[in-house]
Tab-separated table of C-alpha atoms in Angstrom:
chain	number	residue	atom	x	y	z
A	814	LEU	CA	49.943	28.054	38.767
A	815	TYR	CA	51.296	26.401	35.520
A	816	THR	CA	54.626	25.603	33.798
A	817	PHE	CA	56.209	24.122	30.799
A	818	GLY	CA	59.580	24.273	31.747
A	819	GLY	CA	62.020	27.582	32.616
A	820	ALA	CA	59.623	29.044	34.907
A	821	ILE	CA	56.232	28.782	36.772
A	822	TRP	CA	53.548	31.368	35.982
A	823	ASN	CA	50.697	32.600	38.155
A	824	ARG	CA	47.236	33.104	37.681
A	825	GLN	CA	47.920	36.278	36.293
A	826	HIS	CA	50.110	34.861	33.640
A	827	GLN	CA	53.350	36.494	35.018
A	828	PHE	CA	56.436	35.048	36.317
A	829	MET	CA	55.781	33.758	39.834
A	830	LEU	CA	57.774	35.151	42.593
A	831	ASN	CA	61.138	33.550	42.470
A	832	GLY	CA	59.646	31.183	39.771
A	833	TYR	CA	62.094	31.963	37.185
A	834	GLY	CA	64.848	29.705	36.195
A	835	ILE	CA	63.530	26.274	37.422
A	836	HIS	CA	64.623	23.137	35.242
A	837	GLY	CA	62.610	20.939	33.295
A	838	ASP	CA	61.853	19.611	29.430
A	839	THR	CA	58.647	20.303	27.478
A	840	LYS	CA	57.542	16.519	27.245
A	841	ASP	CA	55.273	15.355	30.482
A	842	GLY	CA	58.342	15.982	32.596
A	843	PHE	CA	56.357	18.113	35.162
A	844	VAL	CA	53.592	17.382	37.804
A	845	SER	CA	52.292	19.454	40.438
A	846	VAL	CA	50.340	18.429	43.597
A	847	GLN	CA	49.591	19.897	46.985
A	848	LEU	CA	51.309	18.812	50.152
A	849	PRO	CA	48.640	16.505	51.901
A	850	GLY	CA	47.359	18.459	54.997
A	851	SER	CA	48.345	21.660	53.510
A	852	ARG	CA	46.257	24.452	51.907
A	853	THR	CA	48.586	26.557	50.665
A	854	LEU	CA	51.939	24.595	49.770
A	855	TYR	CA	52.516	22.766	46.611
A	856	TYR	CA	55.157	20.515	45.120
A	857	VAL	CA	56.306	21.192	41.430
A	858	PHE	CA	58.195	18.024	40.398
A	859	THR	CA	60.369	18.529	37.079
A	860	ASN	CA	62.839	16.489	35.267
A	861	GLY	CA	65.470	18.975	34.902
A	862	TRP	CA	68.215	18.626	32.320
A	863	ILE	CA	71.812	18.507	33.873
A	864	LYS	CA	75.396	18.030	32.221
A	865	SER	CA	77.401	17.603	35.325
A	866	PRO	CA	78.340	15.056	38.027
A	867	PRO	CA	76.984	12.702	39.759
A	868	SER	CA	75.518	11.624	36.338
A	869	PRO	CA	76.442	11.692	32.776
A	870	PRO	CA	74.089	14.041	30.651
A	871	GLY	CA	70.418	13.305	31.647
A	872	PHE	CA	67.335	14.140	33.217
A	873	THR	CA	67.597	14.889	36.789
A	874	PHE	CA	64.358	14.427	39.185
A	875	GLU	CA	63.782	17.587	41.084
A	876	TYR	CA	61.232	19.685	42.845
A	877	ASN	CA	60.278	23.289	44.241
A	878	ILE	CA	58.058	24.256	46.842
A	879	VAL	CA	55.313	26.841	45.934
A	880	ASP	CA	53.629	28.913	48.768
A	881	MET	CA	50.403	30.133	47.660
A	882	THR	CA	50.598	32.880	50.418
A	883	LEU	CA	53.417	34.756	49.046
A	884	ASP	CA	53.062	37.930	46.872
A	885	ASN	CA	49.839	38.679	48.114
A	886	GLY	CA	48.342	35.433	47.299
A	887	LEU	CA	49.654	35.001	43.939
A	888	GLY	CA	52.268	32.445	45.325
A	889	GLY	CA	55.880	32.258	44.860
A	890	ILE	CA	58.606	29.390	45.209
A	891	ILE	CA	60.092	29.254	48.797
A	892	PRO	CA	63.774	30.620	49.172
A	893	GLY	CA	65.972	27.618	49.192
A	894	HIS	CA	63.221	25.253	47.897
A	895	LYS	CA	64.013	25.527	44.189
A	896	ASN	CA	65.454	23.213	41.941
A	897	ILE	CA	66.252	20.645	44.828
A	898	ILE	CA	67.579	17.422	43.391
A	899	VAL	CA	65.936	14.315	45.004
A	900	SER	CA	68.910	11.900	45.983
A	901	GLY	CA	68.899	8.792	44.078
A	902	ALA	CA	67.227	10.234	41.137
A	903	GLU	CA	70.164	12.120	39.645
A	904	LEU	CA	69.591	10.180	36.350
A	905	SER	CA	65.933	10.144	35.757
A	906	ASP	CA	64.415	10.145	32.066
A	907	GLY	CA	61.289	11.092	30.483
A	908	ALA	CA	57.844	11.774	31.856
A	909	ILE	CA	56.802	11.661	35.153
A	910	THR	CA	53.282	11.514	36.890
A	911	ALA	CA	51.477	11.141	40.250
A	912	VAL	CA	48.905	9.059	41.606
A	913	VAL	CA	46.932	9.379	44.640
A	914	HIS	CA	47.479	6.914	47.294
A	915	ARG	CA	44.828	4.383	48.387
A	916	ASN	CA	44.262	6.477	51.448
A	917	ASN	CA	43.037	9.269	49.103
A	918	SER	CA	45.322	11.833	50.909
A	919	ASP	CA	49.051	11.236	49.741
A	920	TYR	CA	50.362	10.896	46.372
A	921	TRP	CA	52.836	8.645	44.568
A	922	ILE	CA	55.163	10.397	42.124
A	923	ILE	CA	56.398	7.813	39.431
A	924	VAL	CA	59.738	8.558	38.074
A	925	PRO	CA	61.674	6.180	35.484
A	926	ILE	CA	65.366	6.066	36.396
A	927	SER	CA	67.950	5.375	33.378
A	928	ASP	CA	71.203	4.509	35.175
A	929	SER	CA	71.611	0.754	35.924
A	930	PRO	CA	69.693	-1.131	36.883
A	931	LYS	CA	66.854	0.447	34.838
A	932	ARG	CA	63.818	1.118	37.259
A	933	PHE	CA	60.789	2.857	38.485
A	934	HIS	CA	60.769	4.903	41.722
A	935	SER	CA	57.716	5.693	43.446
A	936	TYR	CA	58.008	8.204	45.765
A	937	LEU	CA	55.380	8.877	48.569
A	938	LEU	CA	54.622	12.622	49.180
A	939	THR	CA	52.826	12.888	52.710
A	940	LYS	CA	52.323	16.299	55.043
A	941	GLY	CA	55.948	15.077	56.247
A	942	GLY	CA	57.472	15.540	52.580
A	943	LEU	CA	58.743	13.339	50.107
A	944	GLN	CA	59.494	9.828	51.583
A	945	PRO	CA	62.375	7.311	50.113
A	946	PRO	CA	61.184	5.519	47.104
A	947	VAL	CA	59.673	2.209	46.371
A	948	ILE	CA	62.065	0.765	43.863
A	949	SER	CA	60.392	-1.304	40.916
A	950	ILE	CA	63.194	-3.010	38.503
A	951	SER	CA	61.661	-3.079	35.068
A	952	PRO	CA	62.721	-5.370	32.196
A	953	LEU	CA	60.489	-3.656	29.963
A	954	LEU	CA	62.001	-0.218	30.700
A	955	THR	CA	65.538	-1.917	30.277
A	956	SER	CA	64.605	-3.150	26.865
A	957	TRP	CA	63.333	0.424	25.767
A	958	MET	CA	66.174	2.317	27.344
A	959	VAL	CA	68.882	0.061	25.781
A	960	ASP	CA	67.138	1.045	22.156
A	961	GLY	CA	67.606	4.531	22.893
A	962	LEU	CA	63.951	5.237	24.038
A	963	ILE	CA	62.595	7.038	27.024
A	964	PRO	CA	59.136	7.410	28.399
A	965	TYR	CA	57.459	10.003	26.315
A	966	GLN	CA	54.124	10.146	28.245
A	967	ILE	CA	52.863	8.325	31.090
A	968	ARG	CA	48.826	7.977	31.619
A	969	VAL	CA	47.245	6.362	34.772
A	970	SER	CA	43.953	4.783	34.799
A	971	PRO	CA	41.337	6.632	37.085
A	972	ASP	CA	41.709	3.936	39.762
A	973	GLY	CA	45.167	3.762	40.099
A	974	MET	CA	45.837	0.599	39.229
A	975	LYS	CA	47.662	0.291	35.673
A	976	PHE	CA	49.521	2.998	33.416
A	977	ALA	CA	50.351	3.051	29.957
A	978	VAL	CA	53.742	4.509	28.628
A	979	THR	CA	54.620	5.770	25.189
A	980	ALA	CA	57.837	6.354	23.556
A	981	HIS	CA	57.054	8.486	20.572
A	982	ASP	CA	57.850	5.523	18.429
A	983	ASP	CA	55.778	2.496	17.605
A	984	ARG	CA	55.325	0.701	20.764
A	985	ILE	CA	53.738	1.397	23.976
A	986	GLY	CA	54.211	-0.039	27.492
A	987	VAL	CA	51.730	-1.490	29.641
A	988	PHE	CA	51.995	-1.778	33.434
A	989	SER	CA	50.344	-2.579	36.713
A	990	PHE	CA	50.746	-0.207	39.625
A	991	ASN	CA	49.738	-0.830	43.633
A	992	PRO	CA	48.609	2.421	44.819
A	993	LEU	CA	48.851	1.003	48.275
A	994	THR	CA	52.568	-0.088	48.229
A	995	GLY	CA	54.031	1.915	45.210
A	996	VAL	CA	54.920	-1.439	43.503
A	997	ILE	CA	54.947	-1.311	39.661
A	998	THR	CA	54.800	-4.713	37.398
A	999	SER	CA	56.105	-4.703	33.851
A	1000	LEU	CA	53.141	-6.563	31.785
A	1001	PHE	CA	53.679	-6.399	28.190
A	1002	THR	CA	54.157	-4.008	25.176
A	1003	PHE	CA	52.217	-3.569	21.848
A	1004	SER	CA	51.951	-2.117	18.487
A	1005	ILE	CA	49.603	-1.128	15.780
A	1006	PRO	CA	50.788	-2.728	12.398
A	1007	GLY	CA	51.436	-0.296	9.877
A	1008	PHE	CA	51.328	2.929	12.363
A	1009	GLU	CA	54.964	4.044	12.890
A	1010	ILE	CA	54.312	6.664	15.912
A	1011	LEU	CA	51.838	6.028	18.585
A	1012	TYR	CA	52.096	9.307	20.724
A	1013	SER	CA	49.255	9.593	23.181
A	1014	VAL	CA	47.049	7.298	25.285
A	1015	ALA	CA	44.466	7.630	27.720
A	1016	TYR	CA	42.205	5.510	29.753
A	1017	SER	CA	38.351	5.795	30.003
A	1018	ILE	CA	36.528	6.956	33.159
A	1019	SER	CA	35.234	3.537	33.815
A	1020	ASN	CA	38.860	2.081	33.445
A	1021	LYS	CA	37.685	-0.660	30.934
A	1022	TYR	CA	39.206	0.866	27.748
A	1023	LEU	CA	42.666	2.390	26.422
A	1024	TYR	CA	42.704	4.694	23.719
A	1025	VAL	CA	45.531	5.237	21.693
A	1026	MET	CA	46.251	7.991	19.243
A	1027	ALA	CA	48.430	6.888	16.068
A	1028	ARG	CA	50.111	8.266	13.271
A	1029	LYS	CA	51.083	6.747	9.834
A	1030	THR	CA	53.983	8.794	8.743
A	1031	SER	CA	53.968	7.892	5.073
A	1032	SER	CA	50.474	9.133	4.594
A	1033	ASP	CA	50.290	11.548	7.779
A	1034	HIS	CA	47.224	9.520	8.533
A	1035	HIS	CA	45.789	9.790	12.100
A	1036	SER	CA	43.465	7.347	14.135
A	1037	ILE	CA	42.315	6.553	17.477
A	1038	TRP	CA	42.464	2.937	18.575
A	1039	ARG	CA	40.369	1.278	21.365
A	1040	TYR	CA	41.498	-1.731	23.543
A	1041	ASN	CA	39.961	-3.650	26.475
A	1042	ALA	CA	42.161	-2.605	29.519
A	1043	SER	CA	40.941	-5.427	31.408
A	1044	LYS	CA	43.091	-7.679	29.631
A	1045	THR	CA	46.511	-8.245	31.060
A	1046	ASP	CA	47.715	-10.955	28.529
A	1047	SER	CA	49.240	-9.316	25.465
A	1048	THR	CA	47.739	-11.744	22.841
A	1049	GLU	CA	44.331	-11.269	24.544
A	1050	PHE	CA	44.841	-7.309	24.546
A	1051	VAL	CA	45.660	-6.889	20.976
A	1052	LYS	CA	42.699	-9.067	19.657
């Protein structure tokens, strides 16, 4: 199955049963994970645009549950389990991602929340479903959203211990993550002088390096920069 908003498609590239009309934006506002302990159920998480109470216009964290036994094995969204708003995350914003729990079975779903206080929610998905969030207040996230920026892309290191966030402008935020507790800690931001848009990031398989795709708008010059991801001090990091 796959999606980029509006619908979920099956492996035959057709609308999945009950899969049309899901919410979501075309940023990295989607993630799908298999329900722990199940071979046939999948949760598809989205940030769906709403313009109604309880929040002002913004993205809303929602999920859909897909059962792959439906429609002769092509899968479908279970009736009554479509565009389900997650309580407490009615005003999420931007990219979301998933990280494997330290037990190598469950998943953390990381969601930025844009009402006050600005924060991250880490929702644990277990065989019993979605659990209440671990809340991490983020001064770094607050400073971004005050400037009108939202997380555009979130990329987690393979060991699940840190992640980098782009805002599709000239800065990147670096955070640490505890895959056992779900706690997120803001570390620092950095920029690349002369490059106005830092729009994509990725960690190496070894967890040692962070790669950044940067663009200089005046000349439309693109380049890739490599940083030592083991550094947690901003001054050492950008050397």
